[in-house]
Amino acid sequence: DIQMTQSPSSLSASVGDRVTITCRASQDIDNSLAWYQQKPGKPPKLLLYKTSRLQSGVPSRFSGSGSGTDYTLTIASLQPEDFATYHCQQYYSTPPTFGRGTKLEIK
Amino acid sequence: QVQLQQSGPGLVKPSQTLSLTCAISGDTVSSRRAAWNWIRLSPSRGLEWLGRTYQRSKWYNDYAASVKSRITINPDTSKNQFSLQLNSVTPEDTAVYYCARKEGEKEAFDIWGQGTVVTVSS
C-alpha cells in the first residue's frame, strides 16, 4: 500500500494568513492526489483532485501543486470558515490511502 | 444533485455483524462511471478505505486487506442502494462509517454520506 505522510499534524494561523500543508507519498503517484476539508460532525468535502483541479463550488483561494511524491495544498488568505481538518488522499493505486490529517486552528 | 443517505444501527455487540445501507439519489448504483465505497474514520487509524462495488461489464468488488476476510459490500439495484456487512466486529471497529461515490472522471470521492457513528460494545 502507498503510505501518505501529511505535515504538519496541526497548525495555528490567523484570518488572512497564507497557509501551506504538505503531503508526501511513499512512491510516485503521478498527480493522482485529492484534498478534502472536514469539519466536526460532517463528512469530508472534496476540494481538489488531480493535484490542482478545483472541485465545483470551491473558492479559488484553495490551490494545489506538486508532482512525483510531494504535494501541497495552499490557502491564499484564510477565512473563518476554513478552520477545519484537511486530508490528502492518493488514488494512483488500490487501496486508496489517506494522510493522517492536518488540523487548522485559529491562533 | 447526487445524495447518499446512510442508515443502520449505531451500536453493535462484539463478535456480531455491523450492517449499514447507503441509499443513492440522483445517480444509479449500476452507473458505469461510478464506484460505490465504504470508508471509516477513527482516532487510531484516521480515514481508512474499506472497499467498493461497481459495475462495468459485470459487477466487481475490491476490499481492503485489513478487513477482507470479514467484509461484504453488495449492490441492490431494485432499491438503488448498496450495503456494508462487517462480521466478527471488535472494539477496534468502532468508528464513523461513511459511504462515498468515486466518479470516473475525477477519480476522487466527490459525494459522501452523512456518516454513521458505530460503537462496538457489549
GROMACS .gro file of C-alpha atoms in nm:
model
  229
    1ASP     CA    1   0.000   0.000   0.000
    2ILE     CA    2   0.113   0.357  -0.065
    3GLN     CA    3   0.178   0.547   0.257
    4MET     CA    4   0.078   0.913   0.272
    5THR     CA    5   0.267   1.134   0.518
    6GLN     CA    6   0.098   1.465   0.586
    7SER     CA    7   0.252   1.759   0.769
    8PRO     CA    8   0.210   1.938   0.992
    9SER     CA    9  -0.040   1.743   1.201
   10SER     CA   10  -0.170   2.071   1.341
   11LEU     CA   11  -0.132   2.434   1.254
   12SER     CA   12  -0.237   2.760   1.418
   13ALA     CA   13  -0.300   3.058   1.192
   14SER     CA   14  -0.493   3.382   1.174
   15VAL     CA   15  -0.762   3.507   0.938
   16GLY     CA   16  -0.590   3.645   0.629
   17ASP     CA   17  -0.281   3.425   0.662
   18ARG     CA   18  -0.145   3.216   0.376
   19VAL     CA   19  -0.101   2.854   0.481
   20THR     CA   20   0.054   2.551   0.318
   21ILE     CA   21   0.001   2.185   0.403
   22THR     CA   22   0.220   1.915   0.254
   23CYS     CA   23   0.168   1.551   0.169
   24ARG     CA   24   0.439   1.304   0.074
   25ALA     CA   25   0.368   0.968  -0.087
   26SER     CA   26   0.586   0.662  -0.036
   27GLN     CA   27   0.616   0.630  -0.416
   28ASP     CA   28   0.542   0.832  -0.730
   29ILE     CA   29   0.164   0.877  -0.758
   30ASP     CA   30   0.162   1.063  -1.091
   31ASN     CA   31  -0.051   1.357  -0.969
   32SER     CA   32  -0.330   1.121  -0.856
   33LEU     CA   33  -0.392   1.322  -0.542
   34ALA     CA   34  -0.700   1.474  -0.382
   35TRP     CA   35  -0.751   1.710  -0.089
   36TYR     CA   36  -1.052   1.712   0.143
   37GLN     CA   37  -1.177   1.950   0.411
   38GLN     CA   38  -1.358   1.808   0.711
   39LYS     CA   39  -1.543   1.993   0.985
   40PRO     CA   40  -1.658   1.832   1.313
   41GLY     CA   41  -1.958   1.605   1.272
   42LYS     CA   42  -1.952   1.636   0.892
   43PRO     CA   43  -1.818   1.412   0.616
   44PRO     CA   44  -1.508   1.511   0.422
   45LYS     CA   45  -1.566   1.755   0.137
   46LEU     CA   46  -1.367   1.725  -0.185
   47LEU     CA   47  -1.164   2.043  -0.253
   48LEU     CA   48  -0.915   1.945  -0.525
   49TYR     CA   49  -0.844   1.641  -0.740
   50LYS     CA   50  -0.570   1.554  -0.987
   51THR     CA   51  -0.338   1.762  -0.767
   52SER     CA   52  -0.465   2.102  -0.875
   53ARG     CA   53  -0.816   2.080  -1.022
   54LEU     CA   54  -1.067   2.270  -0.815
   55GLN     CA   55  -1.392   2.090  -0.736
   56SER     CA   56  -1.701   2.281  -0.846
   57GLY     CA   57  -1.805   2.543  -0.592
   58VAL     CA   58  -1.474   2.551  -0.404
   59PRO     CA   59  -1.331   2.904  -0.361
   60SER     CA   60  -1.027   2.996  -0.569
   61ARG     CA   61  -0.821   3.077  -0.258
   62PHE     CA   62  -0.762   2.700  -0.241
   63SER     CA   63  -0.492   2.569  -0.473
   64GLY     CA   64  -0.281   2.258  -0.510
   65SER     CA   65   0.054   2.178  -0.663
   66GLY     CA   66   0.315   1.907  -0.674
   67SER     CA   67   0.442   1.610  -0.866
   68GLY     CA   68   0.603   1.274  -0.811
   69THR     CA   69   0.587   1.208  -0.438
   70ASP     CA   70   0.546   1.563  -0.299
   71TYR     CA   71   0.227   1.769  -0.299
   72THR     CA   72   0.097   2.085  -0.133
   73LEU     CA   73  -0.235   2.246  -0.051
   74THR     CA   74  -0.226   2.624  -0.021
   75ILE     CA   75  -0.496   2.850   0.119
   76ALA     CA   76  -0.415   3.200  -0.005
   77SER     CA   77  -0.597   3.406   0.257
   78LEU     CA   78  -0.760   3.220   0.543
   79GLN     CA   79  -1.127   3.284   0.605
   80PRO     CA   80  -1.310   3.199   0.930
   81GLU     CA   81  -1.488   2.907   0.761
   82ASP     CA   82  -1.155   2.748   0.661
   83PHE     CA   83  -1.066   2.633   1.012
   84ALA     CA   84  -1.109   2.257   0.980
   85THR     CA   85  -0.912   1.937   0.928
   86TYR     CA   86  -0.757   1.872   0.588
   87HIS     CA   87  -0.682   1.527   0.445
   88CYS     CA   88  -0.482   1.424   0.140
   89GLN     CA   89  -0.557   1.102  -0.048
   90GLN     CA   90  -0.388   0.913  -0.329
   91TYR     CA   91  -0.586   0.724  -0.589
   92TYR     CA   92  -0.294   0.611  -0.803
   93SER     CA   93  -0.332   0.254  -0.684
   94THR     CA   94  -0.575   0.036  -0.490
   95PRO     CA   95  -0.625   0.060  -0.200
   96PRO     CA   96  -0.672   0.437  -0.197
   97THR     CA   97  -0.496   0.574   0.111
   98PHE     CA   98  -0.520   0.891   0.314
   99GLY     CA   99  -0.285   1.110   0.512
  100ARG     CA  100  -0.350   1.137   0.888
  101GLY     CA  101  -0.489   1.488   0.855
  102THR     CA  102  -0.387   1.844   0.942
  103LYS     CA  103  -0.598   2.029   1.196
  104LEU     CA  104  -0.603   2.400   1.116
  105GLU     CA  105  -0.687   2.606   1.422
  106ILE     CA  106  -0.738   2.974   1.491
  107LYS     CA  107  -0.439   3.147   1.650
  108GLN     CA  108  -2.793   1.665  -0.729
  109VAL     CA  109  -2.645   1.339  -0.609
  110GLN     CA  110  -2.705   1.249  -0.245
  111LEU     CA  111  -2.617   0.949  -0.030
  112GLN     CA  112  -2.829   0.866   0.275
  113GLN     CA  113  -2.692   0.619   0.526
  114SER     CA  114  -2.893   0.404   0.766
  115GLY     CA  115  -2.814   0.138   1.021
  116PRO     CA  116  -2.756   0.081   1.392
  117GLY     CA  117  -2.506   0.281   1.592
  118LEU     CA  118  -2.433   0.010   1.848
  119VAL     CA  119  -2.310  -0.341   1.771
  120LYS     CA  120  -2.203  -0.609   2.018
  121PRO     CA  121  -1.857  -0.768   1.991
  122SER     CA  122  -1.846  -1.073   1.761
  123GLN     CA  123  -2.167  -0.968   1.586
  124THR     CA  124  -2.219  -0.819   1.238
  125LEU     CA  125  -2.215  -0.449   1.155
  126SER     CA  126  -2.468  -0.372   0.878
  127LEU     CA  127  -2.513  -0.036   0.708
  128THR     CA  128  -2.701   0.076   0.397
  129CYS     CA  129  -2.638   0.369   0.166
  130ALA     CA  130  -2.932   0.488  -0.045
  131ILE     CA  131  -2.847   0.675  -0.365
  132SER     CA  132  -3.045   0.959  -0.519
  133GLY     CA  133  -2.951   1.146  -0.834
  134ASP     CA  134  -2.735   0.863  -0.969
  135THR     CA  135  -2.762   0.487  -1.003
  136VAL     CA  136  -2.568   0.210  -0.834
  137SER     CA  137  -2.538   0.048  -1.180
  138SER     CA  138  -2.361   0.352  -1.332
  139ARG     CA  139  -2.066   0.251  -1.549
  140ARG     CA  140  -1.891   0.576  -1.448
  141ALA     CA  141  -1.900   0.540  -1.069
  142ALA     CA  142  -1.779   0.317  -0.790
  143TRP     CA  143  -1.953   0.296  -0.454
  144ASN     CA  144  -1.731   0.287  -0.148
  145TRP     CA  145  -1.726   0.246   0.227
  146ILE     CA  146  -1.470   0.443   0.430
  147ARG     CA  147  -1.431   0.479   0.806
  148LEU     CA  148  -1.270   0.736   1.036
  149SER     CA  149  -1.124   0.654   1.373
  150PRO     CA  150  -0.874   0.831   1.600
  151SER     CA  151  -0.635   0.536   1.581
  152ARG     CA  152  -0.639   0.479   1.203
  153GLY     CA  153  -0.755   0.809   1.051
  154LEU     CA  154  -0.953   0.771   0.728
  155GLU     CA  155  -0.943   0.410   0.611
  156TRP     CA  156  -1.092   0.284   0.284
  157LEU     CA  157  -1.275  -0.046   0.338
  158GLY     CA  158  -1.397  -0.147  -0.004
  159ARG     CA  159  -1.613  -0.077  -0.308
  160THR     CA  160  -1.859  -0.221  -0.554
  161TYR     CA  161  -1.901  -0.114  -0.915
  162GLN     CA  162  -2.044  -0.232  -1.244
  163ARG     CA  163  -1.858  -0.232  -1.574
  164SER     CA  164  -1.906  -0.538  -1.793
  165LYS     CA  165  -2.012  -0.718  -1.474
  166TRP     CA  166  -2.017  -0.642  -1.102
  167TYR     CA  167  -1.683  -0.608  -0.924
  168ASN     CA  168  -1.580  -0.577  -0.560
  169ASP     CA  169  -1.250  -0.472  -0.406
  170TYR     CA  170  -1.173  -0.490  -0.035
  171ALA     CA  171  -0.901  -0.364   0.195
  172ALA     CA  172  -0.664  -0.637   0.308
  173SER     CA  173  -0.720  -0.541   0.673
  174VAL     CA  174  -1.088  -0.646   0.659
  175LYS     CA  175  -1.101  -0.874   0.354
  176SER     CA  176  -1.192  -1.187   0.548
  177ARG     CA  177  -1.484  -1.013   0.725
  178ILE     CA  178  -1.639  -0.770   0.477
  179THR     CA  179  -1.910  -0.786   0.212
  180ILE     CA  180  -2.033  -0.494   0.003
  181ASN     CA  181  -2.342  -0.560  -0.207
  182PRO     CA  182  -2.533  -0.351  -0.458
  183ASP     CA  183  -2.913  -0.357  -0.459
  184THR     CA  184  -3.032  -0.238  -0.799
  185SER     CA  185  -3.402  -0.269  -0.711
  186LYS     CA  186  -3.363  -0.013  -0.430
  187ASN     CA  187  -3.072   0.183  -0.583
  188GLN     CA  188  -2.852   0.136  -0.279
  189PHE     CA  189  -2.553  -0.057  -0.156
  190SER     CA  190  -2.469  -0.213   0.175
  191LEU     CA  191  -2.181  -0.292   0.407
  192GLN     CA  192  -2.158  -0.600   0.624
  193LEU     CA  193  -1.861  -0.641   0.857
  194ASN     CA  194  -1.855  -0.964   1.052
  195SER     CA  195  -1.699  -1.057   1.385
  196VAL     CA  196  -1.656  -0.699   1.498
  197THR     CA  197  -1.432  -0.596   1.788
  198PRO     CA  198  -1.397  -0.263   1.971
  199GLU     CA  199  -1.127  -0.174   1.713
  200ASP     CA  200  -1.407  -0.146   1.456
  201THR     CA  201  -1.558   0.146   1.648
  202ALA     CA  202  -1.552   0.439   1.404
  203VAL     CA  203  -1.756   0.678   1.196
  204TYR     CA  204  -1.854   0.494   0.878
  205TYR     CA  205  -1.913   0.678   0.550
  206CYS     CA  206  -2.036   0.573   0.212
  207ALA     CA  207  -1.890   0.766  -0.080
  208ARG     CA  208  -1.904   0.783  -0.458
  209LYS     CA  209  -1.594   0.780  -0.673
  210GLU     CA  210  -1.689   0.934  -1.006
  211GLY     CA  211  -1.499   0.808  -1.310
  212GLU     CA  212  -1.357   1.133  -1.445
  213LYS     CA  213  -1.242   1.283  -1.116
  214GLU     CA  214  -1.130   0.954  -0.960
  215ALA     CA  215  -1.167   1.112  -0.614
  216PHE     CA  216  -1.451   1.070  -0.363
  217ASP     CA  217  -1.680   1.352  -0.467
  218ILE     CA  218  -2.003   1.265  -0.283
  219TRP     CA  219  -2.023   1.138   0.076
  220GLY     CA  220  -2.296   1.012   0.302
  221GLN     CA  221  -2.362   1.190   0.629
  222GLY     CA  222  -2.170   0.935   0.836
  223THR     CA  223  -2.282   0.681   1.096
  224VAL     CA  224  -2.115   0.660   1.435
  225VAL     CA  225  -2.079   0.290   1.512
  226THR     CA  226  -1.972   0.177   1.858
  227VAL     CA  227  -1.877  -0.184   1.924
  228SER     CA  228  -1.955  -0.256   2.286
  229SER     CA  229  -2.141  -0.508   2.496
   0.00000   0.00000   0.00000
